[in-house]
Coordinates of C-alpha atoms in Angstrom, one line a residue:
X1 CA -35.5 50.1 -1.9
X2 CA -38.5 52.7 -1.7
X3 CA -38.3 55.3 0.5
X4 CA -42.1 56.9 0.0
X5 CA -45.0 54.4 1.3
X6 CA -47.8 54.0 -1.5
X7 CA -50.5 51.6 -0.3
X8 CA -51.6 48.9 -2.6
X9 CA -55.3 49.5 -3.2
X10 CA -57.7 50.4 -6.1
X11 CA -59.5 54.1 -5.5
X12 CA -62.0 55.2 -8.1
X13 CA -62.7 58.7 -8.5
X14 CA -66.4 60.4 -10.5
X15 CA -66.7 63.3 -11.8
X16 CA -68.7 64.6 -14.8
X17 CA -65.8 67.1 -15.4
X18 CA -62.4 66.1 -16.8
X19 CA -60.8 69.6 -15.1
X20 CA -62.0 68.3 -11.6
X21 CA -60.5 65.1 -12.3
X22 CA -57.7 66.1 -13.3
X23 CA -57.3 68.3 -10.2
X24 CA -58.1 65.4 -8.2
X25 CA -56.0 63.1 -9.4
X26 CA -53.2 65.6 -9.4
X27 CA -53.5 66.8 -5.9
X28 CA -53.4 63.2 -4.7
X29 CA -50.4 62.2 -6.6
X30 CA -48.8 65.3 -5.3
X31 CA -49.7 64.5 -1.7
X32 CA -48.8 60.9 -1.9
X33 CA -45.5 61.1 -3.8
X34 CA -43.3 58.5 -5.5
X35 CA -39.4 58.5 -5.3
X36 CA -37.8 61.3 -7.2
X37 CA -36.4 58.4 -9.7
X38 CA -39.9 56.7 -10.3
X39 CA -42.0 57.6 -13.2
X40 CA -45.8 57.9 -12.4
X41 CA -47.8 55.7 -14.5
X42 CA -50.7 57.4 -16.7
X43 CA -52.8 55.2 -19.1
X44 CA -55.5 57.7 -21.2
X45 CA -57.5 55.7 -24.4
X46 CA -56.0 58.4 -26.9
X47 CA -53.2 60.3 -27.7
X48 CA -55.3 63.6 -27.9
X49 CA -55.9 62.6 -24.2
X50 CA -52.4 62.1 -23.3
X51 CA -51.2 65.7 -24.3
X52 CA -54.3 67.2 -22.6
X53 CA -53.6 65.5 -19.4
X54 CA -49.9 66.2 -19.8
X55 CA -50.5 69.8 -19.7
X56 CA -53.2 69.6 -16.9
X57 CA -50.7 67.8 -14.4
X58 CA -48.1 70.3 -15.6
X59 CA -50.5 73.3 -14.9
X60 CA -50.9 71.9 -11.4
X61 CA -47.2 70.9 -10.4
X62 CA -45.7 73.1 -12.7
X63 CA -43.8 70.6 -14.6
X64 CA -44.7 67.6 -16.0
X65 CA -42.0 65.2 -15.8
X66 CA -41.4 61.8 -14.5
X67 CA -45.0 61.0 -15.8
X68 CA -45.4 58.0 -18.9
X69 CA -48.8 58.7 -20.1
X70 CA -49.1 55.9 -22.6
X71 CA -52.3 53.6 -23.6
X72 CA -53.0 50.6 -22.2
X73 CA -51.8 48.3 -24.5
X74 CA -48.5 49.2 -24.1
X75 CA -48.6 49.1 -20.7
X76 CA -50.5 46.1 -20.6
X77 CA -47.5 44.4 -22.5
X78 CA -44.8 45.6 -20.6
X79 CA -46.3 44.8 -17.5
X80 CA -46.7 41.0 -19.0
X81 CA -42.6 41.3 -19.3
X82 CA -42.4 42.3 -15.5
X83 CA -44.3 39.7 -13.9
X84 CA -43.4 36.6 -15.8
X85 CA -39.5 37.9 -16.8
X86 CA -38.2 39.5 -20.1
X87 CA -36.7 36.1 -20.4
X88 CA -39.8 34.7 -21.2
X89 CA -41.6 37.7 -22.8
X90 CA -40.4 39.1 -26.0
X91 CA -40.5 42.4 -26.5
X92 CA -43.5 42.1 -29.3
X93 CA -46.8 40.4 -29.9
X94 CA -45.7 37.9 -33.0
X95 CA -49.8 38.8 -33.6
X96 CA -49.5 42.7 -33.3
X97 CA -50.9 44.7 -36.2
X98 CA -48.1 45.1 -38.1
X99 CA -46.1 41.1 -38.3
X100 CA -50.2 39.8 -38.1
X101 CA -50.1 42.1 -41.5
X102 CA -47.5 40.6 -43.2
X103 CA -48.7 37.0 -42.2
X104 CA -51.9 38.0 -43.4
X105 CA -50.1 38.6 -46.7
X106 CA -48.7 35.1 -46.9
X107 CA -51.4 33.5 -46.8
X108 CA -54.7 34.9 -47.9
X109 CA -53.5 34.2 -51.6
X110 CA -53.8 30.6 -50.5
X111 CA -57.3 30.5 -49.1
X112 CA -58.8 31.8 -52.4
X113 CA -59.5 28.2 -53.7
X114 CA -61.2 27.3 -50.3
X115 CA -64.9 27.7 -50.4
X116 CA -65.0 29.1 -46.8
X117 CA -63.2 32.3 -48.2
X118 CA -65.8 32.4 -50.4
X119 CA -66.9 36.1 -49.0
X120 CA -63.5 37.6 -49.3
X121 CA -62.5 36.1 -52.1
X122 CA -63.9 38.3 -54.7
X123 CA -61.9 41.6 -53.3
X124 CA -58.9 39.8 -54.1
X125 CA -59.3 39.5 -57.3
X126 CA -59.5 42.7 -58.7
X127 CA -56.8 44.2 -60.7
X128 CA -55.5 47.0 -58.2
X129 CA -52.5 45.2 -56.8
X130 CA -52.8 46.7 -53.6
X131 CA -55.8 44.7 -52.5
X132 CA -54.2 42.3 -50.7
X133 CA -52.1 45.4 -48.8
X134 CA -55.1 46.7 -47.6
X135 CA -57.6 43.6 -47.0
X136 CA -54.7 42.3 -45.0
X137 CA -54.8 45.5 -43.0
X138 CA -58.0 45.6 -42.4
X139 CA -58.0 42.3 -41.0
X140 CA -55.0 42.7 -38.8
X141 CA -56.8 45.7 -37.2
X142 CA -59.7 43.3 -36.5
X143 CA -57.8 40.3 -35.2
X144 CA -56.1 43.7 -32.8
X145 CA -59.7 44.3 -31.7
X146 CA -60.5 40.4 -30.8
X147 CA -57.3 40.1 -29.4
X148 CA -58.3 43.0 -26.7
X149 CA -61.9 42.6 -26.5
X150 CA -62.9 39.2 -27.7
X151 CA -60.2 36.9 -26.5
X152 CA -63.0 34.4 -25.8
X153 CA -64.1 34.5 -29.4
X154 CA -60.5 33.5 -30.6
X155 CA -60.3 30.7 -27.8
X156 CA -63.2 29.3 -28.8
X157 CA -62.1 29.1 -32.8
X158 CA -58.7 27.9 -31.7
X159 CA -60.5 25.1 -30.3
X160 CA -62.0 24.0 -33.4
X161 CA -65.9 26.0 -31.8
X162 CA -67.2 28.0 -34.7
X163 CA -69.2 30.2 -32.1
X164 CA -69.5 33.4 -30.8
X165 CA -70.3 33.7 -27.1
X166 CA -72.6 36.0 -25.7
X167 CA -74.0 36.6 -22.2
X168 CA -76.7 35.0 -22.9
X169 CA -74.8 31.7 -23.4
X170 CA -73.1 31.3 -27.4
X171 CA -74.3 31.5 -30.8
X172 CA -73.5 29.9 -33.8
X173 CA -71.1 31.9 -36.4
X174 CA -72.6 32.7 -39.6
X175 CA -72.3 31.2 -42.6
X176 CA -70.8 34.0 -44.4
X177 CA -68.3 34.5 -41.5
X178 CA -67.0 31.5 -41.4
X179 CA -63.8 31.9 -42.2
X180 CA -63.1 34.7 -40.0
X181 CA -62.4 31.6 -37.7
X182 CA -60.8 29.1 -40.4
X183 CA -58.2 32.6 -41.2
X184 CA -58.1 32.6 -37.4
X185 CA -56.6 29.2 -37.1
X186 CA -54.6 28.9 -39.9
X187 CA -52.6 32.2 -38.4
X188 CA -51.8 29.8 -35.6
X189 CA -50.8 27.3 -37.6
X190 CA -47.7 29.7 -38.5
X191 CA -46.6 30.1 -35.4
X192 CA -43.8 27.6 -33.6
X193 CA -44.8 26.6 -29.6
X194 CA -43.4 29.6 -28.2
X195 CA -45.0 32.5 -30.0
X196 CA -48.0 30.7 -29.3
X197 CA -47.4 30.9 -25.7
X198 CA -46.7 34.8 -26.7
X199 CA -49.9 35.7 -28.0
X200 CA -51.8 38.6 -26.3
X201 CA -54.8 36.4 -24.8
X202 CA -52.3 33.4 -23.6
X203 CA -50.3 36.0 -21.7
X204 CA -52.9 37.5 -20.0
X205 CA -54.1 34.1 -18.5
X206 CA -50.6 33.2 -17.3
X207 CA -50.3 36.9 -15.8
X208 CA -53.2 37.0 -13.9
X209 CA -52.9 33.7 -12.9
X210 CA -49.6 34.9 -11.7
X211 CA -50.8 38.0 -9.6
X212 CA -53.5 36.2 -7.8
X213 CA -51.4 33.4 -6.7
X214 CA -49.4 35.3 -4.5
X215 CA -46.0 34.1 -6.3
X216 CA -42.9 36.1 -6.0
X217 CA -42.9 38.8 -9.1
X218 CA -39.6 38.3 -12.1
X219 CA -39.2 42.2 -11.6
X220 CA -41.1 44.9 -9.8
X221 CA -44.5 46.5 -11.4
X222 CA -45.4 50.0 -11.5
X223 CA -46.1 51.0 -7.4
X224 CA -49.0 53.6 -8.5
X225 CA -50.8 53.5 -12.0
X226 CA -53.2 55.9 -12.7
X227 CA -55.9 55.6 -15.3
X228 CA -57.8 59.1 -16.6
X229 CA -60.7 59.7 -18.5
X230 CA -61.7 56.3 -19.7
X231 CA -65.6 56.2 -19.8
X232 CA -64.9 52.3 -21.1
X233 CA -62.6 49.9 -21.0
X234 CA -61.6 46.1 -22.4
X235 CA -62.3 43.6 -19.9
X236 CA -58.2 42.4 -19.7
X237 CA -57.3 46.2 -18.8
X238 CA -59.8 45.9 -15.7
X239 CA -58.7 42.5 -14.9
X240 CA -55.4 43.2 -14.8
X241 CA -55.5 46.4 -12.8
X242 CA -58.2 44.8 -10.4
X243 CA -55.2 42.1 -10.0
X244 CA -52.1 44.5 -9.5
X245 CA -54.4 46.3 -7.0
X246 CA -52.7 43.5 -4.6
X247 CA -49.3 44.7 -5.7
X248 CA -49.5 48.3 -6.3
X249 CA -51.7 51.5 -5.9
X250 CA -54.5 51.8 -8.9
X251 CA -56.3 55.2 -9.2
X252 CA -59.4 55.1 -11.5
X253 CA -61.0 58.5 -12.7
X254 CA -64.1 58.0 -14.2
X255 CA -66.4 60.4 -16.4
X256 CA -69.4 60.1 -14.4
X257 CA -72.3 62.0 -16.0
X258 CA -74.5 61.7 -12.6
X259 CA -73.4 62.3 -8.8
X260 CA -75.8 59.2 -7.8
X261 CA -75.6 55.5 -8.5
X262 CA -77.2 54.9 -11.9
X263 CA -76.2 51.0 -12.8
X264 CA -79.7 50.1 -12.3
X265 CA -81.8 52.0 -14.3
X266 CA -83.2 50.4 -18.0
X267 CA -83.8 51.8 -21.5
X268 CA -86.9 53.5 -21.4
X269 CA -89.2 53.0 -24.0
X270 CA -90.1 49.5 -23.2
X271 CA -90.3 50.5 -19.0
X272 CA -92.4 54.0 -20.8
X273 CA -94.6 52.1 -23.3
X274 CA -96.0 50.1 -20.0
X275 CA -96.1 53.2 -17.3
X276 CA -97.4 56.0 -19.2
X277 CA -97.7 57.8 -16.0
X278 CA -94.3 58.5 -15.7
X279 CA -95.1 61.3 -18.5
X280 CA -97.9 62.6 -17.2
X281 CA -96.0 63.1 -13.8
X282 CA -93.3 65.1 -15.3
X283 CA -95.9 67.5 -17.0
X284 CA -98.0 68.2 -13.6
X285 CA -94.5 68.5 -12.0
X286 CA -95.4 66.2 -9.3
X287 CA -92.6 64.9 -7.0
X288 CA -91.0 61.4 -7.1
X289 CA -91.2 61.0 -3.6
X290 CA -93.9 58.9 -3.5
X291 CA -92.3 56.3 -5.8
X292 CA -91.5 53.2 -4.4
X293 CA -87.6 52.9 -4.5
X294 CA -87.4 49.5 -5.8
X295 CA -88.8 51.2 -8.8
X296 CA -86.9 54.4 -8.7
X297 CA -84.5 53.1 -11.9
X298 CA -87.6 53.4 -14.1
X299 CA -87.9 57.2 -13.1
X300 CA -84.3 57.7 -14.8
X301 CA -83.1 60.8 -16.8
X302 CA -84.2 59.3 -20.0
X303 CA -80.5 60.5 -22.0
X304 CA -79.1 58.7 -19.3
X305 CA -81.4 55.4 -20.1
X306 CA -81.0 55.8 -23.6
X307 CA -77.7 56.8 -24.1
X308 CA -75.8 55.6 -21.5
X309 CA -76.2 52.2 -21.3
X310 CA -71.8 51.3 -22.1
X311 CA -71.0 54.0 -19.5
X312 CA -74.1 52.4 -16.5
X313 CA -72.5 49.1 -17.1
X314 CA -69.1 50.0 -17.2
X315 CA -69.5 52.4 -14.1
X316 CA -71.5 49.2 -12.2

């Protein structure tokens, strides 16, 4: 059993320096200690991230060891094994890059006589014979990227839905992408009932679902997982850490290029084309105080308005 108490919670940390986080997060994980056999649990987006914080937290503490800095994915999967059992889990995606490559193989030499594949088509039928090796690579790195990102996108052609959903409700798929979703489904067709239950989106569903209802866990998650530097993140990562937050002790340190809230302020130009006296103010120098604060977030930093836009909605 644990000896050292880590409250389950989720703490967020800002700074717009990577050395103060870094100090921060170190310090705390110093002060509020796991048990000399537990590894501390680091997820960065990038392996030139890992070594870097590797040698801040070593810095620090002296050592670095103990410590799994990894990216997400990986984590993501193994934490998948944890809750629901390794019985149930396999140790690989049967739709990771590298098997979704080789099924990719199979059967793209198939689909050339279908008129959906129409826009692919032509690629393959070069002379190189390593056209299919690298069109099927290509693809299995997108398929990765809907698999993290767009689950709902690959739900929704599963289903039979040629559409693409948006915030704004769903649009209709292209013509000329249409068989992004027929190649979709017929990469589902290969699979037998269980891998389909193993797939990276169906997972996720049964693991949150899972965590939230309060059930008994097949094997005990990470007590503390710490995640550094990530100025964005898929929307399954921040699900599932918002759900072990019940379980376990989630530290988020966040690049935050400003020390005040930002999530409400706009793009500019449109908010600038209609209140040209924001310009003028700046030249005469005059103070914002009398702006009325419900239209403060049109007064922004206009690199932050411009440029920031992932980060303000990520950070709100």
């Amino acid at each position: 059993m644990p000896t050292s108490v880590i409250a389950p919670g989720f703490i967020a940390l800002h700074s717009h320096r990577s050395e103060r986080l870094a100090d921060t997060l170190t310090g705390w994980l110093q002060a509020h200690p796991l048990d000399p056999l537990e590894s501390e649990v680091v997820l960065v987006q990038s392996n030139g991230m890992a070594e870097w914080i590797k040698m801040a937290l070593a810095k620090q503490g002296g050592v670095c060891a103990a410590t799994r800095v990894e990216l997400p994915s990986r984590f993501l999967w193994r934490t998948y094994r944890q809750v629901l059992g390794v019985q149930n889990v396999p140790s690989d995606s049967p739709l990771d890059k590298l098997p979704m490559t080789w099924r990719l193989m199979a059967l793209l030499p198939s689909c050339l006589s279908d008129p959906v594949f129409a826009p692919v088509a032509g690629f393959l039928r070069g002379d190189e014979p390593d056209r299919l090796l690298q069109l099927a690579s290509r693809l299995a790195d997108l398929y990765d990227q809907y698999q993290i990102y767009r689950p709902d996108w690959l739900q929704d052609w599963a289903d039979g839905r040629d559409v693409l959903r948006q915030a704004t409700g769903q649009a209709v798929l292209a013509a000329d992408q249409h068989w992004q979703a027929e190649l979709w489904r017929r990469v589902l067709a290969t699979l037998d009932a269980a891998q389909r239950q193993a797939t990276r989106p169906a997972l996720h569903a049964r693991v949150l679902a899972h965590l939230q209802s309060g059930q008994a866990l097949a094997s005990p998650v990470a007590r503390r997982v710490s995640v550094f530097g990530m100025s964005h993140m898929p929307a399954q990562l921040l699900e599932m850490l918002a759900a072990l937050a019940a379980h376990s002790q989630v530290l988020l340190a966040v690049p935050n290029p400003c020390q005040f809230h930002w999530g409400d302020i706009i793009d500019g130009r449109e908010a600038l084309q209609n209140q040209r006296h924001y310009q003028r103010q700046s030249d005469k120098r005059s103070p914002l105080s009398g702006v009325n604060l419900a239209e403060m977030h049109l007064h922004a930093p206009t690199l932050l308005a411009a440029w920031g836009r992932q980060g303000r909605d990520f950070i709100r």
